[in-house]
Amino acid sequence: MVVNHEEFRAYVQSRGAALLRVANQITGNPSDAEDLLQAALAKTYLAWEKIKDRASLDGYVRRAMVNINISWWRRRKLEEFPAERLPDVPIQPEARNRYDELEQALDRLPARQRTAIVLRYYEDMSEMEIARALGISVGTVKSSVSRGMAKLRDDLLVSADRKSLN
């Protein structure tokens, strides 16, 4: 891959300020805008020889900035952010133990039932979405979830009874 460095440099020098303004509008933060533009220009540099229509360069860079910003935003969603105040009630050790018991009970379920329950109640997927994801019928999803939930209830009830005896 041979990149015309001078042509790329000239493009960045002539359009850099305008592209930075677009990046600033996308991010709302000058330092994030600089990072975003830098990442988009790096992508553009790698694709430079593939972009035959030089008149569409601004559109290519803008689209790259939007895609990169969305990707960064999705990644940031998973991070922790400070709250204005702490939660009123901390998680009690008993609640943590129940959570652990639930995880262990889930592990004891057959794979299809466990997967259907996790997708339904942890991932909040509809029965139709689960059926498509697993390649099974909606009826099979319903019966798997129903049977799995019954086993979980029994397992957790037995676990609670054992604790009350101790």
PDB file of C-alpha atoms in Angstrom:
ATOM      1  CA  MET A   1       0.000   0.000   0.000  1.00  0.00           C
ATOM      2  CA  VAL A   2       1.563   3.244  -1.151  1.00  0.00           C
ATOM      3  CA  VAL A   3       0.031   6.327   0.420  1.00  0.00           C
ATOM      4  CA  ASN A   4       0.641   9.724  -1.079  1.00  0.00           C
ATOM      5  CA  HIS A   5       1.813  11.368   2.140  1.00  0.00           C
ATOM      6  CA  GLU A   6       1.937  14.868   0.716  1.00  0.00           C
ATOM      7  CA  GLU A   7      -1.607  14.657  -0.627  1.00  0.00           C
ATOM      8  CA  PHE A   8      -2.878  13.412   2.759  1.00  0.00           C
ATOM      9  CA  ARG A   9      -0.904  16.102   4.619  1.00  0.00           C
ATOM     10  CA  ALA A  10      -2.304  18.804   2.336  1.00  0.00           C
ATOM     11  CA  TYR A  11      -5.839  17.526   2.908  1.00  0.00           C
ATOM     12  CA  VAL A  12      -5.412  17.576   6.701  1.00  0.00           C
ATOM     13  CA  GLN A  13      -3.878  21.050   6.634  1.00  0.00           C
ATOM     14  CA  SER A  14      -6.647  22.476   4.471  1.00  0.00           C
ATOM     15  CA  ARG A  15      -9.638  20.730   6.095  1.00  0.00           C
ATOM     16  CA  GLY A  16      -8.363  20.063   9.640  1.00  0.00           C
ATOM     17  CA  ALA A  17      -9.950  23.106  11.287  1.00  0.00           C
ATOM     18  CA  ALA A  18     -13.364  22.462   9.719  1.00  0.00           C
ATOM     19  CA  LEU A  19     -13.217  18.774  10.635  1.00  0.00           C
ATOM     20  CA  LEU A  20     -12.246  19.669  14.201  1.00  0.00           C
ATOM     21  CA  ARG A  21     -15.344  21.873  14.449  1.00  0.00           C
ATOM     22  CA  VAL A  22     -17.477  18.901  13.341  1.00  0.00           C
ATOM     23  CA  ALA A  23     -15.754  16.652  15.885  1.00  0.00           C
ATOM     24  CA  ASN A  24     -16.417  19.254  18.585  1.00  0.00           C
ATOM     25  CA  GLN A  25     -20.106  19.312  17.640  1.00  0.00           C
ATOM     26  CA  ILE A  26     -20.235  15.518  17.840  1.00  0.00           C
ATOM     27  CA  THR A  27     -18.491  15.200  21.215  1.00  0.00           C
ATOM     28  CA  GLY A  28     -19.270  18.525  22.884  1.00  0.00           C
ATOM     29  CA  ASN A  29     -15.797  18.475  24.417  1.00  0.00           C
ATOM     30  CA  PRO A  30     -12.677  20.034  22.799  1.00  0.00           C
ATOM     31  CA  SER A  31     -10.201  17.427  24.036  1.00  0.00           C
ATOM     32  CA  ASP A  32     -12.498  14.536  23.080  1.00  0.00           C
ATOM     33  CA  ALA A  33     -12.974  16.214  19.698  1.00  0.00           C
ATOM     34  CA  GLU A  34      -9.229  16.220  19.085  1.00  0.00           C
ATOM     35  CA  ASP A  35      -9.001  12.532  19.982  1.00  0.00           C
ATOM     36  CA  LEU A  36     -11.982  11.729  17.770  1.00  0.00           C
ATOM     37  CA  LEU A  37     -10.580  13.620  14.786  1.00  0.00           C
ATOM     38  CA  GLN A  38      -7.183  11.979  15.244  1.00  0.00           C
ATOM     39  CA  ALA A  39      -8.768   8.504  15.260  1.00  0.00           C
ATOM     40  CA  ALA A  40     -10.873   9.313  12.184  1.00  0.00           C
ATOM     41  CA  LEU A  41      -7.857  10.685  10.309  1.00  0.00           C
ATOM     42  CA  ALA A  42      -5.890   7.553  11.167  1.00  0.00           C
ATOM     43  CA  LYS A  43      -8.693   5.456   9.657  1.00  0.00           C
ATOM     44  CA  THR A  44      -8.778   7.737   6.627  1.00  0.00           C
ATOM     45  CA  TYR A  45      -5.015   7.451   6.191  1.00  0.00           C
ATOM     46  CA  LEU A  46      -5.272   3.666   6.148  1.00  0.00           C
ATOM     47  CA  ALA A  47      -8.028   3.805   3.514  1.00  0.00           C
ATOM     48  CA  TRP A  48      -6.512   6.698   1.563  1.00  0.00           C
ATOM     49  CA  GLU A  49      -5.721   4.782  -1.625  1.00  0.00           C
ATOM     50  CA  LYS A  50      -9.146   3.109  -1.634  1.00  0.00           C
ATOM     51  CA  ILE A  51     -10.962   6.469  -1.655  1.00  0.00           C
ATOM     52  CA  LYS A  52     -11.091   7.250  -5.344  1.00  0.00           C
ATOM     53  CA  ASP A  53     -13.462  10.221  -5.156  1.00  0.00           C
ATOM     54  CA  ARG A  54     -11.386  12.860  -3.360  1.00  0.00           C
ATOM     55  CA  ALA A  55     -14.437  15.151  -3.251  1.00  0.00           C
ATOM     56  CA  SER A  56     -16.041  12.718  -0.810  1.00  0.00           C
ATOM     57  CA  LEU A  57     -13.174  12.804   1.693  1.00  0.00           C
ATOM     58  CA  ASP A  58     -14.980  15.093   4.141  1.00  0.00           C
ATOM     59  CA  GLY A  59     -17.969  12.759   4.130  1.00  0.00           C
ATOM     60  CA  TYR A  60     -15.706   9.761   4.727  1.00  0.00           C
ATOM     61  CA  VAL A  61     -14.001  11.454   7.695  1.00  0.00           C
ATOM     62  CA  ARG A  62     -17.329  12.644   9.158  1.00  0.00           C
ATOM     63  CA  ARG A  63     -18.803   9.135   8.885  1.00  0.00           C
ATOM     64  CA  ALA A  64     -15.665   7.694  10.507  1.00  0.00           C
ATOM     65  CA  MET A  65     -16.010  10.217  13.365  1.00  0.00           C
ATOM     66  CA  VAL A  66     -19.646   9.293  13.927  1.00  0.00           C
ATOM     67  CA  ASN A  67     -18.893   5.552  13.905  1.00  0.00           C
ATOM     68  CA  ILE A  68     -15.899   5.909  16.217  1.00  0.00           C
ATOM     69  CA  ASN A  69     -17.850   8.146  18.611  1.00  0.00           C
ATOM     70  CA  ILE A  70     -20.693   5.603  18.766  1.00  0.00           C
ATOM     71  CA  SER A  71     -18.170   2.858  19.457  1.00  0.00           C
ATOM     72  CA  TRP A  72     -16.559   4.921  22.239  1.00  0.00           C
ATOM     73  CA  TRP A  73     -19.962   5.775  23.676  1.00  0.00           C
ATOM     74  CA  ARG A  74     -20.936   2.093  23.825  1.00  0.00           C
ATOM     75  CA  ARG A  75     -17.680   1.249  25.541  1.00  0.00           C
ATOM     76  CA  ARG A  76     -18.180   4.058  28.102  1.00  0.00           C
ATOM     77  CA  LYS A  77     -21.668   2.762  28.904  1.00  0.00           C
ATOM     78  CA  LEU A  78     -20.013  -0.209  30.564  1.00  0.00           C
ATOM     79  CA  GLU A  79     -17.829   1.923  32.809  1.00  0.00           C
ATOM     80  CA  GLU A  80     -18.791   3.126  36.243  1.00  0.00           C
ATOM     81  CA  PHE A  81     -19.798   6.733  36.686  1.00  0.00           C
ATOM     82  CA  PRO A  82     -19.977   8.642  39.949  1.00  0.00           C
ATOM     83  CA  ALA A  83     -23.437   9.214  41.365  1.00  0.00           C
ATOM     84  CA  GLU A  84     -24.667  12.307  43.150  1.00  0.00           C
ATOM     85  CA  ARG A  85     -25.404  10.213  46.224  1.00  0.00           C
ATOM     86  CA  LEU A  86     -24.767   6.709  47.458  1.00  0.00           C
ATOM     87  CA  PRO A  87     -27.574   4.153  47.450  1.00  0.00           C
ATOM     88  CA  ASP A  88     -29.649   4.229  50.623  1.00  0.00           C
ATOM     89  CA  VAL A  89     -29.316   0.557  51.424  1.00  0.00           C
ATOM     90  CA  PRO A  90     -26.122  -1.383  50.855  1.00  0.00           C
ATOM     91  CA  ILE A  91     -26.428  -4.973  49.715  1.00  0.00           C
ATOM     92  CA  GLN A  92     -26.782  -7.180  52.757  1.00  0.00           C
ATOM     93  CA  PRO A  93     -24.568 -10.263  53.088  1.00  0.00           C
ATOM     94  CA  GLU A  94     -27.713 -12.432  53.093  1.00  0.00           C
ATOM     95  CA  ALA A  95     -28.746 -10.979  49.735  1.00  0.00           C
ATOM     96  CA  ARG A  96     -25.283 -11.689  48.353  1.00  0.00           C
ATOM     97  CA  ASN A  97     -25.559 -15.279  49.588  1.00  0.00           C
ATOM     98  CA  ARG A  98     -28.957 -15.648  47.857  1.00  0.00           C
ATOM     99  CA  TYR A  99     -27.436 -14.326  44.654  1.00  0.00           C
ATOM    100  CA  ASP A 100     -24.646 -16.901  44.921  1.00  0.00           C
ATOM    101  CA  GLU A 101     -27.222 -19.633  45.552  1.00  0.00           C
ATOM    102  CA  LEU A 102     -29.132 -18.547  42.454  1.00  0.00           C
ATOM    103  CA  GLU A 103     -25.953 -18.646  40.364  1.00  0.00           C
ATOM    104  CA  GLN A 104     -25.188 -22.153  41.638  1.00  0.00           C
ATOM    105  CA  ALA A 105     -28.755 -23.293  40.971  1.00  0.00           C
ATOM    106  CA  LEU A 106     -28.515 -21.908  37.423  1.00  0.00           C
ATOM    107  CA  ASP A 107     -25.291 -23.851  36.923  1.00  0.00           C
ATOM    108  CA  ARG A 108     -27.107 -27.071  37.839  1.00  0.00           C
ATOM    109  CA  LEU A 109     -29.749 -26.592  35.106  1.00  0.00           C
ATOM    110  CA  PRO A 110     -29.421 -28.287  31.712  1.00  0.00           C
ATOM    111  CA  ALA A 111     -27.741 -26.025  29.156  1.00  0.00           C
ATOM    112  CA  ARG A 112     -30.867 -25.195  27.115  1.00  0.00           C
ATOM    113  CA  GLN A 113     -32.931 -24.277  30.182  1.00  0.00           C
ATOM    114  CA  ARG A 114     -30.107 -22.205  31.667  1.00  0.00           C
ATOM    115  CA  THR A 115     -29.524 -20.388  28.373  1.00  0.00           C
ATOM    116  CA  ALA A 116     -33.234 -19.680  27.845  1.00  0.00           C
ATOM    117  CA  ILE A 117     -33.628 -18.326  31.401  1.00  0.00           C
ATOM    118  CA  VAL A 118     -30.526 -16.154  31.172  1.00  0.00           C
ATOM    119  CA  LEU A 119     -31.600 -14.713  27.820  1.00  0.00           C
ATOM    120  CA  ARG A 120     -35.150 -14.147  29.052  1.00  0.00           C
ATOM    121  CA  TYR A 121     -34.538 -12.681  32.494  1.00  0.00           C
ATOM    122  CA  TYR A 122     -30.969 -11.394  32.434  1.00  0.00           C
ATOM    123  CA  GLU A 123     -30.862 -10.139  28.845  1.00  0.00           C
ATOM    124  CA  ASP A 124     -34.584  -9.272  28.687  1.00  0.00           C
ATOM    125  CA  MET A 125     -35.042 -10.908  25.291  1.00  0.00           C
ATOM    126  CA  SER A 126     -38.491 -11.868  24.040  1.00  0.00           C
ATOM    127  CA  GLU A 127     -39.414 -15.499  23.462  1.00  0.00           C
ATOM    128  CA  MET A 128     -39.281 -14.894  19.701  1.00  0.00           C
ATOM    129  CA  GLU A 129     -35.773 -13.392  19.946  1.00  0.00           C
ATOM    130  CA  ILE A 130     -34.585 -16.316  22.061  1.00  0.00           C
ATOM    131  CA  ALA A 131     -36.060 -18.804  19.591  1.00  0.00           C
ATOM    132  CA  ARG A 132     -34.208 -17.106  16.724  1.00  0.00           C
ATOM    133  CA  ALA A 133     -30.946 -16.889  18.699  1.00  0.00           C
ATOM    134  CA  LEU A 134     -31.032 -20.558  19.709  1.00  0.00           C
ATOM    135  CA  GLY A 135     -32.558 -21.881  16.478  1.00  0.00           C
ATOM    136  CA  ILE A 136     -35.505 -23.491  18.274  1.00  0.00           C
ATOM    137  CA  SER A 137     -39.265 -22.958  18.236  1.00  0.00           C
ATOM    138  CA  VAL A 138     -41.044 -20.460  20.465  1.00  0.00           C
ATOM    139  CA  GLY A 139     -42.859 -23.374  22.116  1.00  0.00           C
ATOM    140  CA  THR A 140     -39.535 -24.976  23.015  1.00  0.00           C
ATOM    141  CA  VAL A 141     -38.387 -21.672  24.509  1.00  0.00           C
ATOM    142  CA  LYS A 142     -41.559 -21.435  26.599  1.00  0.00           C
ATOM    143  CA  SER A 143     -41.278 -24.994  27.902  1.00  0.00           C
ATOM    144  CA  SER A 144     -37.532 -24.638  28.587  1.00  0.00           C
ATOM    145  CA  VAL A 145     -38.077 -21.446  30.583  1.00  0.00           C
ATOM    146  CA  SER A 146     -41.059 -22.920  32.433  1.00  0.00           C
ATOM    147  CA  ARG A 147     -39.287 -26.160  33.362  1.00  0.00           C
ATOM    148  CA  GLY A 148     -36.095 -24.338  34.267  1.00  0.00           C
ATOM    149  CA  MET A 149     -37.907 -21.859  36.507  1.00  0.00           C
ATOM    150  CA  ALA A 150     -39.708 -24.732  38.264  1.00  0.00           C
ATOM    151  CA  LYS A 151     -36.354 -26.441  38.923  1.00  0.00           C
ATOM    152  CA  LEU A 152     -34.864 -23.184  40.192  1.00  0.00           C
ATOM    153  CA  ARG A 153     -37.781 -22.632  42.576  1.00  0.00           C
ATOM    154  CA  ASP A 154     -37.485 -26.172  43.920  1.00  0.00           C
ATOM    155  CA  ASP A 155     -33.707 -25.927  44.219  1.00  0.00           C
ATOM    156  CA  LEU A 156     -33.824 -22.586  46.049  1.00  0.00           C
ATOM    157  CA  LEU A 157     -36.669 -23.773  48.293  1.00  0.00           C
ATOM    158  CA  VAL A 158     -34.700 -26.869  49.277  1.00  0.00           C
ATOM    159  CA  SER A 159     -31.652 -24.669  49.896  1.00  0.00           C
ATOM    160  CA  ALA A 160     -33.695 -22.336  52.135  1.00  0.00           C
ATOM    161  CA  ASP A 161     -35.125 -25.331  54.040  1.00  0.00           C
ATOM    162  CA  ARG A 162     -31.613 -26.701  54.618  1.00  0.00           C
ATOM    163  CA  LYS A 163     -30.508 -23.344  56.034  1.00  0.00           C
ATOM    164  CA  SER A 164     -33.476 -23.138  58.390  1.00  0.00           C
ATOM    165  CA  LEU A 165     -32.605 -26.576  59.796  1.00  0.00           C
ATOM    166  CA  ASN A 166     -29.062 -25.476  60.647  1.00  0.00           C
TER     167      ASN A 166
END
